[in-house]
C-alpha cells in the first residue's frame, strides 16, 4: 500500500444513474461513492460505460435518471465548466490538448479559472492582468517541475510524442488545483517505462496534493497496484466494488473478463 | 548569425512573456514605428499616403478584427464587412445627430454599436460550428446591408443613401490633409494592434485558442463557452466597426452601404488566409499583400503598355488571388506570417550551415 493521506469521507455520490443514447443503454442504475483522498479505479471491458460514467461526473453528459451529489450538494444538468469551478478536473481518453498552443500555454489555460482581470485590463496588459500572468506562471512552473517537463515548455504540443502529450494533459488538469481528478486511460498506448513514470506521478499527486483520483485503466497490473478501491462495470451495470483483493476473487468479475454465462 | 538570441538571458517571468523577447526584434519594431510616425508623414507623397498606406492600415485593422474571431477563437465569419458598415453608419449618426461629439468618442461608440450587433449575430455560434456558422454570419452580411439601404434614417435621409463625413478634428486640430489622416489612422491602428497582441498573450487569448482547438476540453478545464465566444464576437466586431468608420470617413469621405458588400468580407477573409490565421503580424502582411498586388499588377501592365488590356489585368488579378488562396490553403495554412517565422529561424544561423 502507498502511505498517502488517510482516506476520508465520501465526497461524491452517484445515485442510481441511468443514461441512454437513443435505444442504447450506456449506464443502467449505477450507484457509486468516491471517498476523499482515495485512488478509485473503474475497470471493465470495452463499451462497459466507464467513460460515460466520468462524463456524467463532470457534467459532459446529463443522466436521464439519478443524480450526482458532490460535497453534499445534489446537482442536475450542470455544465462542465461549473464542475471545473467546484474542483473537478479531468484528462481524456483521446488526448484533448490545444494543438495550436505551446506546452506552457496549454498548462496556463488550467489556471484561467484563477484569473480575475477583465479583458480591458488584459488588452492594456496593465495592473492586475500583468500581475496575474506572473503569479500564475509561477504556479505553472511548479507543476512543470513536478511532472519533469521543463525542457519542452515552449514546444507546440502537436510536435510532442504521445507519452509526453499525456503528461502535458495531466499537467493542465493539475494546474487547476483540483480536489478531484478524473483520468480516462492515462496509460493507454504507453510503453513500460512511460507507464511507470505515469504511475509515479499519479501516486505523487495523490500523496502530495491529497487529490482524490478516479481513473479508468485497462492495465490490470497497474490497477491492482495503485488503487485503493476498484469498481467493475460491464454492459452499463456495476458488477463489482471493493478493494483489489476482493475484486481479484469476485466471481462476476472473473466471468466478465474470462467469459462465462451472463 | 545576425539574428540570434545567444547571450540574451531572461531572469523574470515578465521578461519571458514579453511581446518581443529578442533584442533585434525590439530594435526593428522601434525603428519601424519611428519611421512610420516621423519620417513617412513628412516625406511620403499624397498618393502614397491616401492611395496605399491609409487603405493598408484600415484594412489591416479589419483583418485584425476578423483574425481575433476566426484565427484565435476559431469562429468562421463572412460578415466582417457588415460589422464595418455598422461601425461606419453608427459613427456617422453619432456625429451628425449629436453636434459637438468628439471624433474619437464617436469612433468608440460606433465600434461599441458594431460590437453589440456582432454579439447578436454571434449567438448562433453557441449551437453551430464551421460552415454552418459561416452561413449564419452570411445572413448578417445581407441583412445589415439591406437595412442600411432600405431605411433612410440611418443615412439621415440623404437621397442616394450616401453618408458624407462631416469635418473632423481632434482637440482642435483639423484632420483634413493626407498626412494628418494618415497619422490619425496609424495611431489608432498601432494602439489597437498592441491591445490585440496583449489579449492574445493573456488569459482571454488562451481561452479563445482553447475553444478553437478543442471545445469540449476547454469547457472541462473551466472555460465558459458562452462568454468566451460572445466576447470574441464583440471584440472582433468592435475592431471591424472602427475600421469601417475609418474607411468611410478617413479614406473615402462619402460612402454607401454597397461599399461594405460581401466582396469586402471575402477580401478581408483572403487577407487573413494569405497573411496568417491566428497571427497579429499576419493581419498586416495579408492586408499589405492584397492592397499592393493590384498596384503591382498595374505597374506591370504599364510596362507592357498596349500589349495587355486592362480587362485582362483585372481578370489576371482574380486568377492570381484564386491561385494564391489555393496555394496557401494547401502548402502553408498559416500564411505569410509562418513563412516569416521560418525565415527568422533560418536567419539564426545564416550564413553558416549550423
Coordinates of C-alpha atoms in Angstrom, one line a residue:
Chain A
X1 CA 0.0 0.0 0.0
X2 CA 1.0 3.6 -0.5
X3 CA 1.4 5.7 2.5
X4 CA -0.7 8.6 1.2
X5 CA -3.1 10.7 3.3
X6 CA -5.8 8.9 5.2
X7 CA -8.9 8.2 3.2
X8 CA -11.7 10.5 4.4
X9 CA -15.4 10.8 4.0
X10 CA -17.5 10.3 0.9
X11 CA -17.1 13.4 -1.3
X12 CA -19.0 12.3 -4.3
X13 CA -22.1 10.0 -4.5
X14 CA -23.7 8.9 -7.8
X15 CA -27.2 7.6 -7.0
X16 CA -29.0 5.3 -9.4
X17 CA -27.6 6.8 -12.6
X18 CA -29.2 5.7 -15.9
X19 CA -28.0 7.1 -19.2
X20 CA -29.0 6.1 -22.7
X21 CA -28.4 7.4 -26.2
X22 CA -31.5 6.7 -28.2
X23 CA -32.0 2.9 -27.7
X24 CA -28.5 2.2 -26.4
X25 CA -28.3 2.0 -22.7
X26 CA -24.9 3.2 -21.6
X27 CA -25.4 3.1 -17.9
X28 CA -28.2 1.4 -16.0
X29 CA -28.9 2.1 -12.4
X30 CA -25.4 2.7 -11.3
X31 CA -24.6 3.9 -7.8
X32 CA -21.1 4.6 -6.6
X33 CA -19.3 6.5 -3.9
X34 CA -15.9 8.3 -4.1
X35 CA -14.1 9.0 -0.8
X36 CA -11.8 11.8 -0.2
X37 CA -8.0 11.3 -0.9
X38 CA -8.6 7.8 -2.4
X39 CA -7.5 6.3 -5.7
X40 CA -10.5 4.7 -7.2
X41 CA -10.2 2.7 -10.4
X42 CA -13.1 2.0 -12.8
X43 CA -12.5 -1.1 -14.9
X44 CA -14.5 -3.1 -17.4
X45 CA -14.5 -4.4 -20.9
X46 CA -14.8 -2.0 -23.9
X47 CA -18.2 -0.4 -24.1
X48 CA -18.9 -1.1 -20.4
X49 CA -19.8 2.6 -19.8
X50 CA -16.6 3.7 -18.0
X51 CA -16.0 6.9 -19.9
X52 CA -19.8 7.6 -19.8
X53 CA -19.6 7.4 -16.0
X54 CA -16.8 10.0 -16.0
X55 CA -18.7 12.2 -18.4
X56 CA -21.7 12.1 -16.0
X57 CA -19.5 13.0 -13.0
X58 CA -18.1 16.2 -14.6
X59 CA -21.3 17.2 -16.4
X60 CA -20.5 16.5 -20.1
X61 CA -23.5 14.1 -20.1
X62 CA -26.7 14.6 -18.2
X63 CA -28.2 11.3 -17.0
X64 CA -31.9 10.6 -17.6
X65 CA -32.3 9.2 -14.2
X66 CA -30.5 9.5 -10.9
X67 CA -28.3 12.3 -9.7
X68 CA -24.8 13.2 -8.5
X69 CA -24.2 14.6 -5.1
X70 CA -20.8 16.3 -4.8
X71 CA -19.7 17.5 -1.4
X72 CA -23.2 17.3 0.0
X73 CA -24.8 19.2 -2.9
X74 CA -27.1 17.5 -5.4
X75 CA -26.8 18.8 -8.9
X76 CA -28.9 18.4 -12.1
X77 CA -27.9 19.5 -15.5
X78 CA -24.7 21.2 -14.6
X79 CA -22.2 22.4 -17.2
X80 CA -18.7 21.0 -17.3
X81 CA -17.2 24.5 -16.5
X82 CA -19.3 24.6 -13.3
X83 CA -17.8 21.2 -12.4
X84 CA -14.4 22.7 -13.0
X85 CA -15.2 25.6 -10.8
X86 CA -16.1 23.1 -8.0
X87 CA -12.7 21.5 -8.3
X88 CA -13.2 18.6 -10.7
X89 CA -10.6 18.3 -13.4
X90 CA -10.0 15.5 -15.9
X91 CA -8.0 14.2 -18.8
X92 CA -9.4 12.4 -21.9
X93 CA -9.0 9.0 -23.4
X94 CA -8.0 10.5 -26.8
X95 CA -5.6 13.3 -26.0
X96 CA -7.6 16.6 -25.9
X97 CA -4.8 19.1 -25.8
X98 CA -5.0 22.5 -27.5
X99 CA -2.9 21.6 -30.6
X100 CA -2.1 25.1 -31.7
X101 CA -0.6 26.2 -28.4
X102 CA 2.7 25.6 -26.6
X103 CA 3.0 23.3 -23.6
X104 CA 3.2 26.4 -21.4
X105 CA 0.1 28.0 -22.8
X106 CA -1.8 24.7 -22.5
X107 CA -1.0 24.4 -18.8
X108 CA -1.7 28.1 -18.3
X109 CA -5.3 27.5 -19.5
X110 CA -5.7 25.3 -16.5
X111 CA -5.1 28.5 -14.4
X112 CA -7.7 30.5 -16.3
X113 CA -10.3 30.0 -13.5
X114 CA -7.9 31.7 -11.1
X115 CA -7.6 34.8 -13.2
X116 CA -9.8 37.8 -12.4
X117 CA -8.6 40.6 -14.7
X118 CA -11.2 41.7 -17.2
X119 CA -10.5 41.9 -20.9
X120 CA -9.8 45.7 -20.9
X121 CA -7.1 45.2 -18.3
X122 CA -5.8 42.3 -20.4
X123 CA -5.8 44.4 -23.6
X124 CA -3.7 47.1 -21.9
X125 CA -1.7 44.4 -20.1
X126 CA -1.7 46.6 -17.1
X127 CA -2.1 46.3 -13.3
X128 CA -3.9 43.2 -12.3
X129 CA -3.6 41.4 -15.7
X130 CA 0.1 41.7 -15.7
X131 CA 0.5 40.7 -12.0
X132 CA -1.8 37.7 -12.5
X133 CA 0.2 36.5 -15.6
X134 CA 3.3 36.4 -13.5
X135 CA 1.9 34.8 -10.3
X136 CA 0.0 32.2 -12.2
X137 CA 3.1 31.5 -14.3
X138 CA 5.0 30.8 -11.1
X139 CA 2.4 28.2 -10.1
X140 CA 2.5 26.6 -13.6
X141 CA 6.3 26.4 -13.3
X142 CA 5.8 24.3 -10.1
X143 CA 3.6 21.9 -12.0
X144 CA 6.1 21.8 -14.8
X145 CA 8.9 20.9 -12.3
X146 CA 6.7 18.3 -10.6
X147 CA 6.0 16.5 -13.9
X148 CA 9.5 16.9 -15.2
X149 CA 8.7 18.6 -18.5
X150 CA 10.9 21.7 -18.2
X151 CA 12.7 21.0 -21.5
X152 CA 9.5 21.1 -23.6
X153 CA 8.0 24.3 -22.1
X154 CA 7.9 26.3 -25.3
X155 CA 7.3 23.4 -27.7
X156 CA 4.0 23.3 -29.6
X157 CA 2.1 20.3 -28.2
X158 CA 1.4 18.9 -31.6
X159 CA 5.1 18.1 -32.0
X160 CA 5.5 16.1 -28.9
X161 CA 5.5 12.3 -28.7
X162 CA 2.4 10.6 -27.3
X163 CA 3.7 9.8 -23.8
X164 CA 4.7 13.4 -23.2
X165 CA 1.4 14.7 -24.6
X166 CA -0.4 12.6 -22.0
X167 CA 1.9 14.1 -19.3
X168 CA 1.1 17.6 -20.5
X169 CA -2.6 16.9 -20.3
X170 CA -2.1 15.7 -16.7
X171 CA -0.2 19.0 -16.1
X172 CA -3.1 21.0 -17.5
X173 CA -5.6 19.3 -15.2
X174 CA -3.3 19.7 -12.2
X175 CA -2.8 23.4 -12.9
X176 CA -6.5 23.9 -11.9
X177 CA -5.6 22.6 -8.3
X178 CA -8.5 20.1 -8.4
X179 CA -9.8 18.3 -5.4
X180 CA -10.9 15.5 -7.6
X181 CA -9.1 14.3 -10.7
X182 CA -10.7 12.1 -13.3
X183 CA -8.2 10.3 -15.5
X184 CA -9.5 8.5 -18.6
X185 CA -7.0 5.8 -19.5
X186 CA -3.9 7.8 -18.6
X187 CA -1.6 4.9 -19.6
X188 CA -3.1 3.7 -22.8
X189 CA -0.6 3.2 -25.6
X190 CA 2.4 3.7 -23.4
X191 CA 5.5 1.6 -23.1
X192 CA 6.5 0.1 -19.7
X193 CA 8.8 3.0 -18.8
X194 CA 6.2 5.6 -19.6
X195 CA 3.7 3.7 -17.6
X196 CA 6.0 3.5 -14.6
X197 CA 6.5 7.3 -14.8
X198 CA 2.8 7.9 -15.1
X199 CA 2.1 5.6 -12.1
X200 CA 4.7 7.5 -10.1
X201 CA 3.0 10.8 -11.0
X202 CA -0.5 9.6 -10.1
X203 CA 0.7 8.4 -6.8
X204 CA 2.7 11.5 -6.1
X205 CA -0.3 13.7 -7.0
X206 CA -2.4 11.8 -4.6
X207 CA 0.3 11.8 -1.9
X208 CA 1.5 15.4 -2.1
X209 CA -1.7 17.3 -3.0
X210 CA -4.2 14.9 -1.4
X211 CA -6.1 14.9 -4.7
X212 CA -8.9 12.3 -4.9
X213 CA -8.3 10.3 -8.1
X214 CA -10.8 8.4 -10.2
X215 CA -9.1 6.6 -13.1
X216 CA -10.1 4.3 -15.9
X217 CA -7.4 1.8 -16.9
X218 CA -7.1 -1.4 -18.8
X219 CA -3.7 -2.5 -17.5
X220 CA -4.7 -4.8 -14.6
X221 CA -1.2 -4.8 -13.1
X222 CA -1.3 -1.0 -12.8
X223 CA -4.9 -1.0 -11.5
X224 CA -4.2 -3.7 -8.8
X225 CA -1.0 -1.9 -7.7
X226 CA -2.1 1.6 -7.3
X227 CA -5.9 1.5 -6.5
X228 CA -7.4 1.8 -3.0
X229 CA -10.7 0.6 -4.4
X230 CA -11.9 -0.8 -7.7
X231 CA -15.3 -0.6 -9.4
X232 CA -16.1 -3.0 -12.2
X233 CA -18.6 -2.2 -14.9
X234 CA -20.0 -4.5 -17.6
X235 CA -22.7 -3.6 -20.1
X236 CA -23.6 -0.5 -18.2
X237 CA -24.1 -2.3 -14.9
X238 CA -21.9 -2.4 -11.8
X239 CA -20.8 -5.9 -11.2
X240 CA -18.1 -5.4 -8.6
X241 CA -17.0 -2.8 -6.0
X242 CA -14.2 -3.4 -3.4
X243 CA -10.5 -3.5 -2.7
X244 CA -8.1 -5.0 -5.2
X245 CA -8.0 -8.2 -3.3
X246 CA -11.8 -8.6 -3.2
X247 CA -12.1 -7.8 -6.9
X248 CA -9.5 -10.4 -7.8
X249 CA -11.7 -13.2 -6.4
X250 CA -15.1 -11.8 -7.3
X251 CA -16.8 -14.5 -9.4
X252 CA -18.9 -12.0 -11.5
X253 CA -15.7 -10.1 -12.4
X254 CA -13.9 -13.2 -13.4
X255 CA -16.8 -14.3 -15.5
X256 CA -17.0 -10.9 -17.3
X257 CA -13.3 -10.9 -18.1
X258 CA -12.7 -14.5 -18.9
X259 CA -16.1 -15.1 -20.5
X260 CA -18.9 -17.1 -19.0
X261 CA -22.7 -17.0 -18.8
X262 CA -24.2 -13.6 -18.4
Chain B
X1 CA 24.4 34.9 -37.2
X2 CA 22.9 38.5 -37.1
X3 CA 19.5 37.3 -35.8
X4 CA 20.2 35.2 -32.8
X5 CA 19.4 35.4 -29.2
X6 CA 22.6 34.0 -27.7
X7 CA 23.7 35.9 -24.7
X8 CA 20.2 37.3 -24.0
X9 CA 19.1 35.9 -20.7
X10 CA 15.7 36.3 -19.1
X11 CA 15.5 36.4 -15.4
X12 CA 11.8 37.0 -14.8
X13 CA 8.5 35.6 -16.0
X14 CA 7.5 39.1 -17.2
X15 CA 10.6 39.2 -19.4
X16 CA 9.9 35.7 -20.7
X17 CA 6.3 36.6 -21.7
X18 CA 7.1 39.9 -23.3
X19 CA 5.9 40.6 -26.8
X20 CA 9.3 40.8 -28.3
X21 CA 11.7 38.6 -26.3
X22 CA 14.6 39.1 -28.7
X23 CA 16.6 42.4 -28.7
X24 CA 16.8 42.5 -32.5
X25 CA 13.0 42.4 -32.8
X26 CA 12.7 45.3 -30.3
X27 CA 15.2 47.4 -32.3
X28 CA 13.4 46.6 -35.5
X29 CA 10.0 47.5 -34.3
X30 CA 11.2 50.7 -32.7
X31 CA 12.8 51.7 -35.9
X32 CA 9.7 50.8 -37.9
X33 CA 7.5 52.9 -35.6
X34 CA 9.8 55.9 -35.7
X35 CA 9.9 55.6 -39.5
X36 CA 6.1 55.4 -39.8
X37 CA 5.3 58.1 -37.3
X38 CA 8.0 60.6 -38.0
X39 CA 9.6 60.1 -41.4
X40 CA 6.7 58.9 -43.5
X41 CA 4.2 61.8 -42.9
X42 CA 6.9 64.3 -43.9
X43 CA 8.4 62.6 -46.8
X44 CA 5.7 60.5 -48.5
X45 CA 3.7 61.8 -51.4
X46 CA -0.1 62.3 -51.0
X47 CA -0.7 59.4 -53.4
X48 CA 1.4 57.1 -51.3
X49 CA -0.4 58.2 -48.1
X50 CA -4.0 58.2 -49.4
X51 CA -3.7 55.6 -52.1
X52 CA -1.6 53.0 -50.3
X53 CA -0.8 53.5 -46.7
X54 CA -4.2 54.6 -45.3
X55 CA -6.1 51.8 -47.1
X56 CA -3.5 49.3 -46.0
X57 CA -3.7 50.4 -42.3
X58 CA -7.6 50.4 -42.3
X59 CA -7.8 47.0 -44.0
X60 CA -5.2 45.7 -41.6
X61 CA -7.4 46.7 -38.7
X62 CA -10.4 44.9 -40.2
X63 CA -8.3 41.9 -40.8
X64 CA -7.1 42.1 -37.2
X65 CA -10.7 42.0 -36.2
X66 CA -11.6 39.0 -38.3
X67 CA -8.4 37.3 -37.1
X68 CA -9.4 37.6 -33.5
X69 CA -12.7 35.9 -34.3
X70 CA -11.6 33.4 -36.9
X71 CA -7.9 33.0 -36.3
X72 CA -7.9 33.0 -32.5
X73 CA -11.4 31.9 -31.4
X74 CA -11.9 29.7 -34.5
X75 CA -15.4 31.0 -35.4
X76 CA -15.6 31.3 -39.2
X77 CA -17.3 34.6 -40.2
X78 CA -18.3 36.0 -43.5
X79 CA -19.9 39.1 -42.0
X80 CA -16.8 41.4 -41.4
X81 CA -17.9 44.0 -43.9
X82 CA -21.4 44.1 -42.4
X83 CA -19.8 44.9 -39.0
X84 CA -17.7 47.5 -40.7
X85 CA -20.9 49.1 -42.1
X86 CA -22.4 49.2 -38.6
X87 CA -19.4 51.0 -37.3
X88 CA -19.4 53.5 -40.2
X89 CA -23.1 54.2 -40.1
X90 CA -23.2 54.4 -36.3
X91 CA -20.2 56.8 -36.1
X92 CA -21.9 58.9 -38.8
X93 CA -25.1 59.1 -36.8
X94 CA -23.4 60.0 -33.6
X95 CA -21.5 62.8 -35.3
X96 CA -24.5 64.2 -37.2
X97 CA -27.2 63.9 -34.6
X98 CA -25.1 64.9 -31.6
X99 CA -23.2 68.1 -32.7
X100 CA -20.0 68.7 -30.9
X101 CA -19.4 65.0 -30.3
X102 CA -15.6 64.4 -30.3
X103 CA -14.4 62.3 -33.2
X104 CA -12.6 59.7 -31.1
X105 CA -15.6 59.3 -28.8
X106 CA -17.8 58.8 -31.9
X107 CA -15.4 56.2 -33.2
X108 CA -15.5 54.4 -29.9
X109 CA -19.3 54.5 -29.7
X110 CA -19.5 53.4 -33.3
X111 CA -17.3 50.4 -32.5
X112 CA -19.4 49.6 -29.5
X113 CA -22.6 49.5 -31.7
X114 CA -20.8 47.1 -34.0
X115 CA -19.8 45.0 -31.0
X116 CA -23.5 44.8 -29.9
X117 CA -24.6 43.8 -33.4
X118 CA -21.7 41.3 -33.5
X119 CA -22.8 39.7 -30.3
X120 CA -26.4 39.4 -31.6
X121 CA -25.2 37.6 -34.7
X122 CA -22.7 35.6 -32.7
X123 CA -25.4 33.9 -30.7
X124 CA -25.9 31.1 -33.2
X125 CA -22.2 30.1 -32.7
X126 CA -23.2 28.5 -29.4
X127 CA -25.1 25.8 -31.3
X128 CA -23.4 25.6 -34.7
X129 CA -19.9 25.4 -35.9
X130 CA -17.8 25.8 -39.1
X131 CA -19.6 26.1 -42.4
X132 CA -23.0 26.4 -40.8
X133 CA -21.8 29.3 -38.7
X134 CA -20.3 30.9 -41.8
X135 CA -23.8 30.8 -43.4
X136 CA -25.3 32.3 -40.3
X137 CA -22.9 35.2 -40.5
X138 CA -23.6 35.5 -44.2
X139 CA -27.2 36.3 -43.1
X140 CA -25.7 39.2 -41.1
X141 CA -24.0 40.4 -44.2
X142 CA -27.1 40.5 -46.3
X143 CA -29.4 41.7 -43.6
X144 CA -27.3 44.6 -42.5
X145 CA -26.6 45.8 -46.0
X146 CA -30.3 45.7 -46.7
X147 CA -31.2 47.6 -43.5
X148 CA -28.9 50.5 -44.3
X149 CA -30.2 50.7 -47.9
X150 CA -33.8 50.3 -47.0
X151 CA -34.2 52.6 -44.0
X152 CA -33.3 56.2 -44.8
X153 CA -33.0 57.1 -41.1
X154 CA -29.5 55.5 -41.0
X155 CA -28.2 57.8 -43.7
X156 CA -30.0 60.8 -42.3
X157 CA -32.5 60.7 -45.3
X158 CA -29.9 61.5 -47.9
X159 CA -31.4 61.0 -51.3
X160 CA -29.0 58.3 -52.5
X161 CA -28.3 56.6 -49.2
X162 CA -24.8 58.0 -49.2
X163 CA -23.3 59.3 -46.0
X164 CA -20.7 62.1 -46.2
X165 CA -18.1 62.6 -43.5
X166 CA -18.6 65.8 -41.5
X167 CA -15.5 68.0 -40.9
X168 CA -13.2 66.1 -38.5
X169 CA -11.0 67.5 -35.8
X170 CA -9.2 66.2 -32.7
X171 CA -8.5 68.6 -29.8
X172 CA -9.0 71.5 -32.2
X173 CA -6.6 70.1 -34.9
X174 CA -8.4 69.7 -38.2
X175 CA -8.0 66.3 -39.8
X176 CA -8.1 67.3 -43.5
X177 CA -4.7 66.7 -45.1
X178 CA -3.5 63.2 -46.1
X179 CA -0.7 63.4 -43.6
X180 CA -3.0 64.2 -40.7
X181 CA -5.4 61.5 -41.8
X182 CA -2.5 59.0 -42.0
X183 CA -1.3 59.9 -38.5
X184 CA -4.8 59.5 -37.0
X185 CA -5.2 56.1 -38.7
X186 CA -1.7 55.0 -37.8
X187 CA -2.2 55.9 -34.1
X188 CA -5.5 54.1 -33.8
X189 CA -4.2 51.0 -35.7
X190 CA -1.0 50.8 -33.7
X191 CA -2.8 51.1 -30.4
X192 CA -5.5 48.5 -31.3
X193 CA -2.8 46.1 -32.7
X194 CA -1.0 46.3 -29.4
X195 CA -4.2 45.7 -27.5
X196 CA -4.9 42.7 -29.7
X197 CA -1.5 41.3 -29.1
X198 CA -1.9 41.8 -25.4
X199 CA -5.2 39.9 -25.3
X200 CA -3.7 37.2 -27.4
X201 CA -1.0 36.5 -24.9
X202 CA -3.2 36.8 -21.8
X203 CA -5.9 34.5 -20.4
X204 CA -8.6 35.6 -22.8
X205 CA -6.4 34.8 -25.8
X206 CA -5.7 31.4 -24.3
X207 CA -9.4 30.8 -23.7
X208 CA -10.1 31.7 -27.4
X209 CA -7.4 29.4 -28.7
X210 CA -8.6 26.6 -26.3
X211 CA -12.2 26.9 -27.7
X212 CA -10.8 26.9 -31.2
X213 CA -8.6 23.8 -30.7
X214 CA -10.8 21.6 -28.6
X215 CA -14.0 23.0 -27.3
X216 CA -15.0 20.1 -25.0
X217 CA -11.7 20.1 -23.2
X218 CA -11.8 23.9 -22.9
X219 CA -15.2 23.7 -21.1
X220 CA -14.0 20.8 -18.9
X221 CA -11.0 22.9 -17.8
X222 CA -13.4 25.7 -16.7
X223 CA -13.7 28.0 -19.7
X224 CA -17.3 29.2 -20.1
X225 CA -18.2 28.7 -23.8
X226 CA -20.9 31.4 -23.9
X227 CA -18.8 34.2 -22.5
X228 CA -15.7 33.3 -24.4
X229 CA -17.3 33.0 -27.8
X230 CA -19.5 36.1 -27.4
X231 CA -16.6 38.2 -26.2
X232 CA -14.7 37.1 -29.3
X233 CA -17.6 38.3 -31.5
X234 CA -17.9 41.5 -29.6
X235 CA -14.2 42.4 -29.7
X236 CA -13.8 41.3 -33.3
X237 CA -16.8 43.4 -34.4
X238 CA -15.5 46.3 -32.4
X239 CA -12.3 46.2 -34.4
X240 CA -14.2 45.8 -37.7
X241 CA -16.6 48.6 -36.7
X242 CA -13.7 51.1 -36.1
X243 CA -12.1 50.0 -39.3
X244 CA -15.4 50.6 -41.1
X245 CA -15.8 54.1 -39.7
X246 CA -12.2 55.0 -40.6
X247 CA -12.8 53.5 -44.1
X248 CA -15.9 55.7 -44.6
X249 CA -14.6 58.9 -43.1
X250 CA -10.8 59.0 -43.4
X251 CA -10.4 57.1 -46.7
X252 CA -13.4 57.7 -48.8
X253 CA -15.2 60.7 -47.3
X254 CA -18.5 59.6 -48.7
X255 CA -19.8 56.0 -48.6
X256 CA -22.9 54.0 -49.1
X257 CA -23.8 50.5 -47.8
X258 CA -22.6 48.9 -51.0
X259 CA -19.0 49.7 -50.1
X260 CA -19.4 47.1 -47.4
X261 CA -20.7 44.2 -49.5
X262 CA -19.9 40.5 -49.5
X263 CA -17.0 41.2 -51.7
X264 CA -15.3 43.2 -49.0
X265 CA -16.0 40.4 -46.4
X266 CA -14.2 37.9 -48.7
X267 CA -11.4 40.4 -49.3
X268 CA -10.8 40.5 -45.5
X269 CA -11.1 36.7 -45.2
X270 CA -8.5 36.4 -48.0
X271 CA -6.2 38.7 -46.1
X272 CA -6.1 36.5 -43.1
X273 CA -5.7 33.3 -45.1
X274 CA -2.8 34.7 -47.1
X275 CA -1.3 36.7 -44.2
X276 CA -1.7 34.1 -41.4
X277 CA -4.7 32.8 -39.5
X278 CA -4.2 33.3 -35.8
X279 CA -1.4 35.9 -36.1
X280 CA -1.4 39.6 -35.4
X281 CA 1.5 40.1 -37.8
X282 CA -0.3 38.0 -40.4
X283 CA -3.2 40.5 -40.5
X284 CA -0.8 43.2 -41.6
X285 CA 1.1 41.1 -44.1
X286 CA -2.2 39.9 -45.6
X287 CA -3.5 43.4 -45.9
X288 CA -0.3 44.7 -47.4
X289 CA -0.4 41.8 -49.9
X290 CA -3.9 42.4 -51.0
X291 CA -3.5 46.2 -51.2
X292 CA -0.3 46.0 -53.1
X293 CA -1.0 43.2 -55.5
X294 CA -3.4 45.2 -57.8
X295 CA -1.0 48.2 -57.7
X296 CA 2.0 46.0 -58.7
X297 CA -0.1 44.4 -61.5
X298 CA -1.0 47.9 -62.8
X299 CA 2.7 48.8 -62.9
X300 CA 3.4 45.6 -64.8
X301 CA 0.6 46.5 -67.2
X302 CA 2.1 49.9 -67.8
X303 CA 5.4 48.2 -68.8
X304 CA 3.7 46.1 -71.4
X305 CA 1.7 49.2 -72.5
X306 CA -0.8 48.2 -75.0
X307 CA 0.2 44.6 -75.2
X308 CA -2.0 43.7 -72.2
X309 CA -5.5 45.0 -72.0
X310 CA -6.8 46.4 -68.6
X311 CA -9.6 44.0 -68.7
X312 CA -7.1 41.1 -68.9
X313 CA -5.2 42.6 -66.0
X314 CA -8.4 42.8 -63.9
X315 CA -9.1 39.1 -64.6
X316 CA -5.4 38.2 -64.0
X317 CA -5.8 39.7 -60.6
X318 CA -8.7 37.5 -59.8
X319 CA -6.9 34.4 -61.2
X320 CA -3.8 35.2 -59.1
X321 CA -5.9 35.6 -55.9
X322 CA -7.7 32.3 -56.6
X323 CA -4.4 30.6 -57.2
X324 CA -2.7 32.0 -54.2
X325 CA -5.6 31.1 -51.9
X326 CA -5.4 27.5 -53.1
X327 CA -1.6 27.6 -52.8
X328 CA -1.7 28.9 -49.2
X329 CA -4.5 26.5 -48.1
X330 CA -2.5 23.5 -49.3
X331 CA 1.1 24.5 -48.8
X332 CA 1.2 26.9 -45.9
X333 CA -2.2 27.2 -44.0
X334 CA -0.5 29.6 -41.6
X335 CA 0.3 32.1 -44.3
X336 CA 2.9 34.7 -44.8
X337 CA 3.4 35.0 -41.0
X338 CA 4.6 31.4 -40.8
X339 CA 6.9 31.9 -43.8
X340 CA 8.4 34.9 -41.9
X341 CA 8.8 32.8 -38.8
X342 CA 10.6 30.1 -40.8
X343 CA 12.8 32.7 -42.3
X344 CA 13.7 34.0 -38.8
X345 CA 14.6 30.5 -37.7
X346 CA 16.9 30.1 -40.7
X347 CA 18.4 33.6 -40.1
X348 CA 19.6 32.5 -36.7
X349 CA 22.5 30.5 -38.2
X350 CA 22.8 32.1 -41.6
X351 CA 25.3 32.3 -43.4
X352 CA 26.8 29.3 -41.5
X353 CA 25.3 25.8 -42.0
X354 CA 24.9 25.2 -38.3

